[in-house]
Structure formats: structure tokens, C-alpha cells
Coordinates of C-alpha atoms in Angstrom, one line a residue:
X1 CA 0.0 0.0 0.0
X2 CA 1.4 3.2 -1.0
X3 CA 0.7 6.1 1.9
X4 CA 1.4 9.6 2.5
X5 CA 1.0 11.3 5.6
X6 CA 0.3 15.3 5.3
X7 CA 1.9 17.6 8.2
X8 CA 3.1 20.8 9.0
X9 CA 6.1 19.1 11.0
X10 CA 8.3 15.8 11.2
X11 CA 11.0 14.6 13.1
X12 CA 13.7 14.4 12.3
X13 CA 13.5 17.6 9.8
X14 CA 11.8 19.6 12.4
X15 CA 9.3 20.0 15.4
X16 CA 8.0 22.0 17.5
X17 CA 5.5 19.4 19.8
X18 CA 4.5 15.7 19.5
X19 CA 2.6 15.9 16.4
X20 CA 6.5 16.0 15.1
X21 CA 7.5 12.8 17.1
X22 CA 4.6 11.4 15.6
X23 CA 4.9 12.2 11.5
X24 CA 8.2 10.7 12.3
X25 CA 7.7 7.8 13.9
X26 CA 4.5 6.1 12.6
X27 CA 5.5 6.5 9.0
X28 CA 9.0 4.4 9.9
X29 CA 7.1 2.2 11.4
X30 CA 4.2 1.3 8.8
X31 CA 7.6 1.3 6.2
X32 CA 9.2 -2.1 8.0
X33 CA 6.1 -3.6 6.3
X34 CA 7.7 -4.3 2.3
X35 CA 4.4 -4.2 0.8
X36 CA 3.9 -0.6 1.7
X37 CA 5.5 2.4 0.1
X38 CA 5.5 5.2 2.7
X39 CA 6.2 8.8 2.3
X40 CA 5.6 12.0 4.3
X41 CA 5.3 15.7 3.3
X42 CA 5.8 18.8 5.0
X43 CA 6.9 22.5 4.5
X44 CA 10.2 23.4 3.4
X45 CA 10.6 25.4 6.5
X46 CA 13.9 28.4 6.3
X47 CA 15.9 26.9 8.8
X48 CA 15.9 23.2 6.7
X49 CA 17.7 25.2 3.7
X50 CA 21.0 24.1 5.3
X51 CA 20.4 20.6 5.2
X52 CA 23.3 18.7 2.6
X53 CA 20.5 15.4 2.4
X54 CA 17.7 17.5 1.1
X55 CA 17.4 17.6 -2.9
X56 CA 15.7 19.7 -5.1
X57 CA 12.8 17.3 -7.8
X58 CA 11.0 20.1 -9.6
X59 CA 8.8 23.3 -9.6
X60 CA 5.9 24.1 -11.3
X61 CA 3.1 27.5 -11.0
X62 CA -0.1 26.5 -9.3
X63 CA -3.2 28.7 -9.0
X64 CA -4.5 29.6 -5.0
X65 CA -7.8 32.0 -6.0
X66 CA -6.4 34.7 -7.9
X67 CA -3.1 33.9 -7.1
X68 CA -0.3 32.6 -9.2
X69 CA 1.4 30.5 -6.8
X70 CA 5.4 28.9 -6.8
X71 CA 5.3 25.7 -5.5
X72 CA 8.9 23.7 -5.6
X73 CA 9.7 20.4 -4.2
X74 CA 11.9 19.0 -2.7
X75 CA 13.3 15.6 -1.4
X76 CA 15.7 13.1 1.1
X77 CA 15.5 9.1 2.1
X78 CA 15.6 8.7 5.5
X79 CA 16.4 4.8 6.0
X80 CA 17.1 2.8 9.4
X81 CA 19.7 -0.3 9.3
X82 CA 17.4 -1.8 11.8
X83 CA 18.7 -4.6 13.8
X84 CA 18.1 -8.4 15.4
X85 CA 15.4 -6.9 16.4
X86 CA 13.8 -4.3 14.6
X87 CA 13.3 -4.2 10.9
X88 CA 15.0 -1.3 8.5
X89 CA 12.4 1.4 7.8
X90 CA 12.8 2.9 4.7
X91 CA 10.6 6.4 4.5
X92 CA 10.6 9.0 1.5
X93 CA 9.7 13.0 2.9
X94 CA 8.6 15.4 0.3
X95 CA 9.0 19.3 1.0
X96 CA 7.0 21.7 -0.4
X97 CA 8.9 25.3 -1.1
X98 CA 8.0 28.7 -1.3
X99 CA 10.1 31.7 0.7
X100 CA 6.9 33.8 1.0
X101 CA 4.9 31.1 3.0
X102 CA 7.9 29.4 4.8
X103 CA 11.1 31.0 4.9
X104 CA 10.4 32.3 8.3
X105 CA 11.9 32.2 11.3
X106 CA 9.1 30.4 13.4
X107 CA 6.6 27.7 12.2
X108 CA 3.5 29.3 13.3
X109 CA 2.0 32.1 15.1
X110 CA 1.8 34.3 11.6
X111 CA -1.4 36.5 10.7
X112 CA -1.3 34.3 8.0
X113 CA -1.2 31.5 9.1
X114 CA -4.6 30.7 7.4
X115 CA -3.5 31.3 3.6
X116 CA -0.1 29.6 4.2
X117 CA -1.3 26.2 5.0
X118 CA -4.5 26.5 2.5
X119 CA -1.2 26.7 0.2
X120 CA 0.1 24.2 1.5
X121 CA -2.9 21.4 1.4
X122 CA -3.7 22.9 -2.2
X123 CA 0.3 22.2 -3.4
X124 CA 0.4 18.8 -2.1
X125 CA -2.1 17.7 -4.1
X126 CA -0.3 19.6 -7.2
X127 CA 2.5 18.0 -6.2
X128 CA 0.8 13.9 -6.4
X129 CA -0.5 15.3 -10.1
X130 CA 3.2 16.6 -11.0
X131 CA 5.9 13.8 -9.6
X132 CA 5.8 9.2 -9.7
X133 CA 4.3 8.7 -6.4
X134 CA 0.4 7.6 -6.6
X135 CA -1.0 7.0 -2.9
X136 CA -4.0 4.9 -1.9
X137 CA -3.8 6.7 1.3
X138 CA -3.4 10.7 2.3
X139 CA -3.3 10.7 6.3
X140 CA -4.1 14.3 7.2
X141 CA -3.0 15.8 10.4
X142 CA -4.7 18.4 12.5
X143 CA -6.1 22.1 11.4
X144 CA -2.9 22.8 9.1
X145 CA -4.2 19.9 6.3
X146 CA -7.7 20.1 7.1
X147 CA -8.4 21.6 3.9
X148 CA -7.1 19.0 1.9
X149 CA -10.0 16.7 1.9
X150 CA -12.1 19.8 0.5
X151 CA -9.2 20.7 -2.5
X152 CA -9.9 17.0 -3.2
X153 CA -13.3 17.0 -3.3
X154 CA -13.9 20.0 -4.8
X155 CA -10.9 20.5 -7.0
X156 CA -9.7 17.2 -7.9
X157 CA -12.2 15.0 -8.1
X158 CA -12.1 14.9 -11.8
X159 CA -8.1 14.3 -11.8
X160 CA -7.8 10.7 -12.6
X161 CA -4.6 10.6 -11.0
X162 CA -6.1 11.1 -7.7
X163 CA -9.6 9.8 -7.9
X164 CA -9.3 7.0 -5.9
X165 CA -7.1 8.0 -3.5
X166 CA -8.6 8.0 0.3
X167 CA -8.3 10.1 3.2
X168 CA -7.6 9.9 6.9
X169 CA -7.7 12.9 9.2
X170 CA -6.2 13.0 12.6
X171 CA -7.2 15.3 15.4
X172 CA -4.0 15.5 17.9
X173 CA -5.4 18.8 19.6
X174 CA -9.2 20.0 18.5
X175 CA -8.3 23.4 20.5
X176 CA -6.6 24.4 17.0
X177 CA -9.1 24.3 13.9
X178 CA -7.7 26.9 11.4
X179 CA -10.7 29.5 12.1
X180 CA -10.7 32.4 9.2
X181 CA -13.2 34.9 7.6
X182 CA -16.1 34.0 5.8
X183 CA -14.5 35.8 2.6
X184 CA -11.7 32.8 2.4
X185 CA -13.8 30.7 0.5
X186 CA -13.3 32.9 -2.7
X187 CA -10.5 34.8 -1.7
X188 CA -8.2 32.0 -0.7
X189 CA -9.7 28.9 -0.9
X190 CA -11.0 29.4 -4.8
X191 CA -13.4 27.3 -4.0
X192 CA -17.3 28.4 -5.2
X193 CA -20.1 28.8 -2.5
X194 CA -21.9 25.0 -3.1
X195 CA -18.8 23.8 -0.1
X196 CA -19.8 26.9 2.1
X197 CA -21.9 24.6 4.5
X198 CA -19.2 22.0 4.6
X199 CA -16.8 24.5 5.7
X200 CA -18.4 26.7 7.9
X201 CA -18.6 26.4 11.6
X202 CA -20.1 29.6 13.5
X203 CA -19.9 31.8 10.6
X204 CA -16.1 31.5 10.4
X205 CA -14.6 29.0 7.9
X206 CA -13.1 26.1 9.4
X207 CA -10.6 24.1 8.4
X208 CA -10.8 21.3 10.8
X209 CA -14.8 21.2 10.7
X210 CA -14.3 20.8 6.6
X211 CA -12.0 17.6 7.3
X212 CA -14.0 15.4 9.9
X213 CA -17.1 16.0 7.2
X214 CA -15.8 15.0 4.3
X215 CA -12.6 12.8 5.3
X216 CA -13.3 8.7 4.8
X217 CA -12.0 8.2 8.2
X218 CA -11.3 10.7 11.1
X219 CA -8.6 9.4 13.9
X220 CA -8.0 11.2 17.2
X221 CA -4.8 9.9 19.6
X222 CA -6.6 8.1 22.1
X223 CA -9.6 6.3 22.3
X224 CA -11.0 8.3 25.3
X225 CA -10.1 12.1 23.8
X226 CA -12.2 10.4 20.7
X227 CA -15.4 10.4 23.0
X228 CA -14.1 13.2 25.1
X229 CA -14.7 15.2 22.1
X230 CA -18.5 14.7 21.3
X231 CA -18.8 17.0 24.4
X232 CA -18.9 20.6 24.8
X233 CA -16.7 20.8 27.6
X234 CA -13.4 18.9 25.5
X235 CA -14.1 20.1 21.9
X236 CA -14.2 24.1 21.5
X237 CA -17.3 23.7 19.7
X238 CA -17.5 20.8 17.3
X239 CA -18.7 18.5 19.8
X240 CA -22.1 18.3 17.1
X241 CA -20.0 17.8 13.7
X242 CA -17.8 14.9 15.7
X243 CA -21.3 13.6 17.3
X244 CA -22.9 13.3 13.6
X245 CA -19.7 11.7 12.1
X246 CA -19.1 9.3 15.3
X247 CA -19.9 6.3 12.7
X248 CA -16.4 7.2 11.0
X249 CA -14.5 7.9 14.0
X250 CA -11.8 5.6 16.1
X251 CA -9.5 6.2 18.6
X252 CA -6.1 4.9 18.2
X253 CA -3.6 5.4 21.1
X254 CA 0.2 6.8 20.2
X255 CA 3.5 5.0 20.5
X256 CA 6.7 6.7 21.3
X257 CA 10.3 5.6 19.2
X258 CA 11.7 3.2 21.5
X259 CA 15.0 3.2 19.7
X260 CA 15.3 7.0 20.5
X261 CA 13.8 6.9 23.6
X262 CA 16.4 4.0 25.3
X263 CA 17.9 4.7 28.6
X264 CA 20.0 1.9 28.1
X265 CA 21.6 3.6 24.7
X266 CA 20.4 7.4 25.0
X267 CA 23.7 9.3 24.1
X268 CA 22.2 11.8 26.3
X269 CA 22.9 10.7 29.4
X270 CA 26.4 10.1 31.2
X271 CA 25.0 6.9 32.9
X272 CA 22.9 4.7 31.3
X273 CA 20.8 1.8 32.5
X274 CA 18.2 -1.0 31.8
X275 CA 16.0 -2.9 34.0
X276 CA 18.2 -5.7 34.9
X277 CA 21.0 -3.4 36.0
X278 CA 19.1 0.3 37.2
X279 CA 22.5 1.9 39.2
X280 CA 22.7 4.4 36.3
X281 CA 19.7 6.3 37.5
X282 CA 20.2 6.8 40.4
X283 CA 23.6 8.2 39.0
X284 CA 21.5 10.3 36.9
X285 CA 19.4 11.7 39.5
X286 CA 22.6 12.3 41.9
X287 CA 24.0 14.5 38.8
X288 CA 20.5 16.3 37.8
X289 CA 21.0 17.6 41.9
X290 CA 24.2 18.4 41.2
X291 CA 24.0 20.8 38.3
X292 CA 20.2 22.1 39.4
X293 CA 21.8 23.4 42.7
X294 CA 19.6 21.0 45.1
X295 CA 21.0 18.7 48.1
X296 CA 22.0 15.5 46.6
X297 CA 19.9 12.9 48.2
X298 CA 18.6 9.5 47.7
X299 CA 15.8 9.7 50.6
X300 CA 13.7 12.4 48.6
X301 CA 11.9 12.0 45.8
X302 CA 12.7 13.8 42.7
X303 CA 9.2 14.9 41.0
X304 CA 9.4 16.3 37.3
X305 CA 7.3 18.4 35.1
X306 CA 8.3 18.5 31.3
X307 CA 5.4 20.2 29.6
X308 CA 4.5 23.4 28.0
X309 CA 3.9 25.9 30.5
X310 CA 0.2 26.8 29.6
X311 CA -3.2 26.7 31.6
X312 CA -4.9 23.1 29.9
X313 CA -1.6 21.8 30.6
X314 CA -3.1 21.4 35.0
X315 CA -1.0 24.6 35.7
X316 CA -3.7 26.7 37.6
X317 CA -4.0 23.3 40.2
X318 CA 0.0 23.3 40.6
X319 CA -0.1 27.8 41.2
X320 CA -3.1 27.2 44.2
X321 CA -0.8 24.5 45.8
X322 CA 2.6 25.5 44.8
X323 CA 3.5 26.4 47.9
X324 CA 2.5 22.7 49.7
X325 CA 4.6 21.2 46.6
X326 CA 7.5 23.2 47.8
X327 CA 7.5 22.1 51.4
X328 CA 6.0 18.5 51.3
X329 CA 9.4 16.4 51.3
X330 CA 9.7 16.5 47.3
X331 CA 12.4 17.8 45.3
X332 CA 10.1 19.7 42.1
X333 CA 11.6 20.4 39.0
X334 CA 10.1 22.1 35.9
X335 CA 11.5 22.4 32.6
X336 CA 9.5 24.7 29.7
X337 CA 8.9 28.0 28.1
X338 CA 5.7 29.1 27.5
X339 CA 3.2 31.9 29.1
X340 CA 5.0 34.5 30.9
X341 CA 2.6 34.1 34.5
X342 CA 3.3 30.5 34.5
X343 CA 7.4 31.2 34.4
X344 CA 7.6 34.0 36.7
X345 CA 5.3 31.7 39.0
X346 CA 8.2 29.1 38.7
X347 CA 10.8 31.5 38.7
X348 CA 9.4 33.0 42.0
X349 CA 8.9 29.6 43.1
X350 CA 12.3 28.4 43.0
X351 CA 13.7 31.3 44.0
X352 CA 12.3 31.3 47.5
X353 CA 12.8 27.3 48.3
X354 CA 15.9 27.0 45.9
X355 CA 16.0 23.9 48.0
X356 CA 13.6 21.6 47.2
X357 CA 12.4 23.3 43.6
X358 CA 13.9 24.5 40.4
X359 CA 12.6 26.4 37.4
X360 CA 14.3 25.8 34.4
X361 CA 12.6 27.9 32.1
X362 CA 13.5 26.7 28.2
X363 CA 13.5 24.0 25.5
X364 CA 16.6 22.2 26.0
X365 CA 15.6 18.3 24.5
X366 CA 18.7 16.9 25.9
X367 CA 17.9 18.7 29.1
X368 CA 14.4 16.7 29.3
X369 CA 15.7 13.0 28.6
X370 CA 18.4 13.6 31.3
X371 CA 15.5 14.6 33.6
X372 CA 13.6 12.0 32.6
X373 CA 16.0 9.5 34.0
X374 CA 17.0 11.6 37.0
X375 CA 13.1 11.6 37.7
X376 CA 11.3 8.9 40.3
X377 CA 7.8 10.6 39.5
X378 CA 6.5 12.8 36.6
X379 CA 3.9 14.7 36.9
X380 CA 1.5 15.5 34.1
X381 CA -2.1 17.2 35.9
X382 CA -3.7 17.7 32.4
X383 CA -7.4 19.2 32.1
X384 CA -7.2 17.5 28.7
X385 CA -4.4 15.7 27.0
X386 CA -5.5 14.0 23.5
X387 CA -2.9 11.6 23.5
X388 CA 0.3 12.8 25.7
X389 CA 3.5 11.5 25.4
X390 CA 5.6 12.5 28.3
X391 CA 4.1 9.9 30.4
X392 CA 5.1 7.0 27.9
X393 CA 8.3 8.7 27.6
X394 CA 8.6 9.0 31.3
X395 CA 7.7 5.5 31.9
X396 CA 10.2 4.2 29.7
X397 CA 13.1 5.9 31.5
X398 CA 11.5 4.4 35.0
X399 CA 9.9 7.4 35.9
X400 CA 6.4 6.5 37.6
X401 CA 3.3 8.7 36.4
X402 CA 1.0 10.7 38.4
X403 CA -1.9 11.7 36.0
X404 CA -5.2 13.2 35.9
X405 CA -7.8 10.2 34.5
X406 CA -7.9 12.2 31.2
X407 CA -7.6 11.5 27.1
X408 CA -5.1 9.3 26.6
X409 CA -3.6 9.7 30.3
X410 CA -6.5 7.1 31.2
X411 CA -5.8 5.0 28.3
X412 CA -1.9 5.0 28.8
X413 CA -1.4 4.9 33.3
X414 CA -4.2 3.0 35.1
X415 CA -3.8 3.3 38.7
X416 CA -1.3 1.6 40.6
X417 CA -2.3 -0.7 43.2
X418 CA 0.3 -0.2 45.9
X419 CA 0.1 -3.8 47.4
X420 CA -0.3 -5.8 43.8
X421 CA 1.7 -3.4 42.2
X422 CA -0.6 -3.7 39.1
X423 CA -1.3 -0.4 37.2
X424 CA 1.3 2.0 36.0
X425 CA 0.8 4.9 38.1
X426 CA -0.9 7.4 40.7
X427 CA -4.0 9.3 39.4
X428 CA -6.9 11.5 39.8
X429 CA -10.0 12.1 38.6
X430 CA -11.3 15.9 39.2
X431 CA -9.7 18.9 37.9
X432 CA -8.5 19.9 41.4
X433 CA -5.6 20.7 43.1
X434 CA -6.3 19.2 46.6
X435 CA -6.9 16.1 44.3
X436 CA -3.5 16.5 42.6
X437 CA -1.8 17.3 45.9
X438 CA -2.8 13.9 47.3
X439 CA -2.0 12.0 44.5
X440 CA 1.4 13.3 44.3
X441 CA 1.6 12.7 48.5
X442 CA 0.6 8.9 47.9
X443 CA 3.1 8.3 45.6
X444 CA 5.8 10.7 48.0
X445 CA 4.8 7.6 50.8
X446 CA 5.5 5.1 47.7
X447 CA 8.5 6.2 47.4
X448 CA 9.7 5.0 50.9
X449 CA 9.0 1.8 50.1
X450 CA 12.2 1.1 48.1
X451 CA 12.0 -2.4 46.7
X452 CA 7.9 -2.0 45.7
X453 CA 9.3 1.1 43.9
X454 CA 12.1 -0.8 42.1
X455 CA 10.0 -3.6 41.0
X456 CA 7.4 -0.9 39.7
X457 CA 10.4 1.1 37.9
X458 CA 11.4 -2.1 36.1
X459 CA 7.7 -3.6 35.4
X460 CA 7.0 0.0 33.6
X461 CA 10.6 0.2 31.8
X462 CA 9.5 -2.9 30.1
X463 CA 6.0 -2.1 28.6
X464 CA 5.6 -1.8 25.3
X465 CA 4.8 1.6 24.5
X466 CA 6.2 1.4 20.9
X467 CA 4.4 2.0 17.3
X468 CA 4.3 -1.2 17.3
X469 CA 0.4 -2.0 17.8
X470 CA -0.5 1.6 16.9
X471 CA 0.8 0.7 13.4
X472 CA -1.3 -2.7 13.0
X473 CA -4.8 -0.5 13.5
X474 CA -3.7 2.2 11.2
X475 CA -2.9 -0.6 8.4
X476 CA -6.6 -2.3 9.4
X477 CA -7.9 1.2 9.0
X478 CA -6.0 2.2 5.6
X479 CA -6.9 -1.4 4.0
X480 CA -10.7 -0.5 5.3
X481 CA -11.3 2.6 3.6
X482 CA -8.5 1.7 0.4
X483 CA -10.8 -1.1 -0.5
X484 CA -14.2 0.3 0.4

């Protein structure tokens, strides 16, 4: 099966979240099958102009509305060796490249935003009608392809080349839906008023709303954030376009790259470990005290937060008990950027017990698997979280979970049973910060308990948490809708 996954960002070209982890993961993965063909497409962003394996194909003119538009693509192989055991991957990325819509110094947060990814959805299809590749499958992903599905239906349906190609549409975050002016239809779009309906939602045009109607299958990161969603409180307003197309809809939980994400091989950290032989982290977690400025000890626990510092992220329940955080017995360490109340409050907070917390306010990705591993608990207090990843990441370096019972956080850490030790982590079910407190103070008491705790570390080290499964009900899915 030949597939194409549609994005705005990949790994290993460039990201800015987990939807980049994701486009480059799952394609890899679905590649180690040799009867499929995989490739992925994204924009040729400024800052991958420098990259030697990147190789110009072709360029053509393509009409957006009025416009006369430049589209050039571009192309690189990225290819795995594999090994005993994991199979090579063997996955083809495509780049789409024009200066005015992408040579930027940031991937989003434009006034344009709109017009440069309704370029962007328009081109790849251009691109399928001008170079040898011919999917059965376009897998869409979030706001920034949501019109795709419309270009297709409206503007390509007559291209033979494309006529039976399917659609899948992904929702990693239905916060962001690519909202713009009623006048985009004509002005951007070029599209004529019989697809207003389809892609209007509250008198704005909508790019998401336009994909979950008229994709052949919509996806969203976790089975419980894919009924979440059919309410008002989770889904910013769709929650009656994703009730109506419910018979189309599946959930299908995310993997992480276990290769990449390997505490016994991550060239990140001095001191690597496995489960059979854990002395590298507490080694880790020694030097993570060492280099943050906090008391090197083993009889505290080290909780982490590695997360976006913004409200839906559970930050409003950590500000009303920072403070109890601060003096409970815990060491507490946060590493992000993101709004400026939230890193002041963790500046602030660090600065007055610089002995039991520390704020490191940026994006440092070698920073966050070292603190990973130094971790004994990670904390992720989500009032929604479609899929998350940190917690699978987390778990793999032996860092035990405490979650709110949320999207995929329930599908990914059921509670731990202290005594059995069966579960994954400690959880809670209201958005509340007593609640959070008392979660994160049961698992403070685990901690005491050292050989429950190493047992757990090593039981949650060896789940599977790769693409692995994920992969198999995408290809069920794709061979659904390919031969419907």
C-alpha cells in the first residue's frame, strides 16, 4: 500500500511538539512492512535550507484564488539499518517550497497562518499530479491539512490521478481548527459557495470542521479524547459535527520511538541503565541535583514536570498549591517555556525554596531526557491531553506517572495498586488541586517503600509503548477505507 502522511512538522527535519515525534515515527514504522511504500510531506521550512540530504525534484506555477502561486519540491530518504530486532524502515519525505509562506523564522504564530497552510494542502495535491508517487492513502493531520480533503473534493475530483485516493484525518489537539473569515472561501480557498456549508462552523470558515465532514475516516490519539470530544466541555465547539460523524471515527492510542527513547543507549545521558541493572539512575538523578543546585539525596523523591507551561496543561492546580509542593518532602523540578505568569510563577517559586524546587525555564531536549531519567515521579495534571507523550516517555526511562484520569492519560497509566503493584501509576479524577496534591503525596509515601518502587520502575521500563500496535490499526484502518 502506497501512503502519504500530510503535516506541517516531522521529526527528524523539524518540530516544535508531539505531532513532530509522531509524523516521524509512525510512517517508519508502517515502512518495515515491504508491501507498503511510505512517504511523508511537510513544508520546506527556512531553517531546513541548510540541510546537505535535502534535494531539489522540480517546480511548477499552481493557481491559489487569484493567485499565481510557486510551488517547488523538494526531497531526502531517511532509512534505518534496523537490527536483530527491529526491521530497517525505509521512508521517503517530500517538501513543499515557497520563501513567501515558509522562509520564516518560526513555524506558526503568523497572521497568516490561514492562507499559508490552505497553500500548503492545495500544493500537495499539485505536487501527487506533477511527480511518480500515486497513494491509496493521504493521512491528514490536525487544522494545518484540514483543507485538503475539500481541494480534493472539490478540485480534484475529476483528476484521474487522484480519484481514488482515500483520506484519513487526525485530530492531535481540536483546541486548533484553522478559524478564518467568511470571505476565504473565494479569496483564498478558490473554492465556489456550493462547499460553504461544509466548511463553515459559527460563521467562520473552518478548516478542521471541513476535514471530519468530508474525510473517509477521522482518527483522534486516544480512544477516550475520541469520546471526550462529542462533548462541549473537550471540543471548542465541534462536539455536534464529531457527534454526527461518530460512525467514521476511532480512537487509536500513540506510541513513542523506543529506539530514540532508550535509557540503556540514550547518548544523552552520562549513565545509562536497563532494567536488569538500574545503578545508572540513580547516578543520573545524583547529577541532575548536582547541576540544578539542590541537596544530593537519595531519601527524597525527585518529581518532574516537562510540559509546555500553559493553563490546559493542570497549571492553575499546581499555582493554588505550589507552595504545599514546595515544602511537602519532594524535590520539584520544571523544565519549559511558555506563558509568561506561568514562568515568573516558577521562577518565583524556585527562588524562594531554591532547596527543594527548580525552574528551568526553556527548551533544552537533551535537558528533558536527562530529567527523565533523573526523575522517580513525573507529573503531568492535564485538564485535557489527547494523546500525551511524556508519560510514555517517562515510563520508559523508569519514571512512575502521576496523571489526571484524562484522554489518553487514562488509556496510557491505570492506577497503581500499591500492594499488587498492578497499574502504572498514581491518578486523579477531578480537575482539582487538593486532588493533585494527594496523588502526588501517595506516591511521596510510595517512594519510601524502596524495593515496591524498584520492582514498579522495572515492570513500567518494560511495557511496550512502541508504534508497534499503533501501526497494526492504522494498516486495518487504511486497508478498510482503500478497498471500500
Amino acid at each position: 500500500m502506497k501512503i502519504l502522511f500530510a503535516a506541517s512538522e516531522a521529526a527528524p527535519f523539524v518540530k516544535s511538539g508531539g505531532l513532530g515525534d509522531v509524523i516521524g515515527a509512525l510512517p517508519a514504522e508502517l515502512s518495515k512492512n515491504k508491501d507498503n511504500e511510505v512517504a511523508v510531506i511537510i513544508p520546506y521550512y527556512g531553517q531546513l535550507k541548510q540541510n546537505p540530504d535535502i534535494e531539489y525534484m522540480t517546480s511548477f506555477y499552481m493557481p491559489l484564488a487569484w493567485r499565481n502561486t510557486y510551488v517547488g519540491v523538494f526531497k531526502a530518504v531517511v532509512k534505518s539499518k534496523g537490527s536483530v530486532r527491529t526491521k530497517a524502515s525505509n521512508v521517503t519525505y517530500y517538501f513543499i517550497d515557497n520563501e513567501a509562506y515558509f522562509g520564516r523564522d518560526s513555524l506558526y504564530g503568523y497572521i497568516d497562518d490561514g492562507e499559508r497552510f490552505a497553500y500548503f494542502s492545495k500544493a500537495i495535491l499539485e505536487t501527487l499530479v506533477n511527480i511518480d508517487f500515486d497513494p491509496d492513502i493521504i493521512h491528514c493531520n490536525d487544522w494545518q491539512t484540514g483543507f485538503l480533503p475539500l481541494f480534493l473534493k472539490a478540485l480534484y475530483s475529476k483528476v484521474e490521478k487522484l480519484q481514488k485516493v482515500r483520506t484519513v484525518f487526525t485530530i492531535h489537539n481540536i483546541e486548533y481548527q484553522g478559524k478564518a473569515d467568511k470571505s476565504f472561501l473565494p479569496e483564498v480557498l478558490g473554492i465556489d459557495e456550493s462547499w460553504r456549508n461544509v466548511a463553515t462552523q459559527d460563521n467562520c470558515i473552518n478548516a478542521m470542521k471541513s476535514a471530519i465532514v468530508l474525510c473517509d475516516k477521522l482518527t483522534t490519539v486516544s480512544e477516550t479524547y475520541s469520546h471526550e470530544i462529542q462533548y462541549a466541555y473537550f471540543a471548542h465547539g465541534l462536539e455536534a459535527i464529531i457527534s454526527e460523524n461518530q460512525y467514521k471515527t476511532c480512537g487509536i492510542i500513540n506510541g513513542i520511538d523506543t529506539s530514540l527513547y532508550n535509557p540503556s543507549t540514550d547518548p544523552k545521558l552520562e549513565y545509562n541503565y536497563r532494567p536488569a541493572s538500574m545503578a545508572g539512575k540513580a547516578k543520573c538523578k545524583a547529577q541532575m541535583q548536582e547541576m540544578l543546585g539542590l541537596p544530593v539525596r537519595d531519601d527524597v523523591p525527585m518529581v518532574a514536570m516537562i510540559t509546555r507551561l500553559v493553563k490546559h496543561k493542570g497549571l492553575e492546580l499546581v499555582e493554588w498549591v505550589a507552595d504545599n509542593l514546595a515544602t511537602m518532602g519532594i524535590q520539584f523540578v520544571v523544565l519549559g517555556t511558555g506563558d509568561k505568569h506561568y514562568e515568573e510563577l516558577f521562577k518565583f517559586l524556585a527562588y524562594t525554596h531554591h532547596d527543594t524546587v527548580s525552574a528551568q525555564i526553556m527548551f533544552d531536549p537533551v535537558m528533558a531526557n536527562r530529567l527523565y531519567a533523573a526523575s522517580d515521579f513525573f507529573l503531568m495534571p492535564s485538564k485535557s491531553e489527547p494523546c500525551g507523550l511524556s508519560q510514555l516517555i517517562a515510563m520508559r526511562y523508569g519514571s512512575v506517572p502521576i496523571v489526571r484520569e484524562t484522554g489518553g492519560l487514562v488509556d496510557t497509566v491505570a492506577p497503581l495498586n500499591i500492594e499488587t503493584l498492578e497499574g502504572r501509576g498514581f491518578t486523579f479524577k477531578v480537575f482539582n488541586a487538593h486532588d493533585m496534591l494527594g496523588a502526588v503525596e501517595r506516591a511521596a509515601e510510595f517512594y519510601k517503600d524502596k524495593a515496591k518502587l524498584e520492582k514498579h520502575r522495572k515492570a513500567i521500563m518494560k511495557l511496550d509503548t512502541s508504534w508497534r500496535e499503533p501501526a497494526e490499526k492504522y494498516m486495518m484502518l487504511y486497508s478498510e477505507i482503500a478497498q471500500g
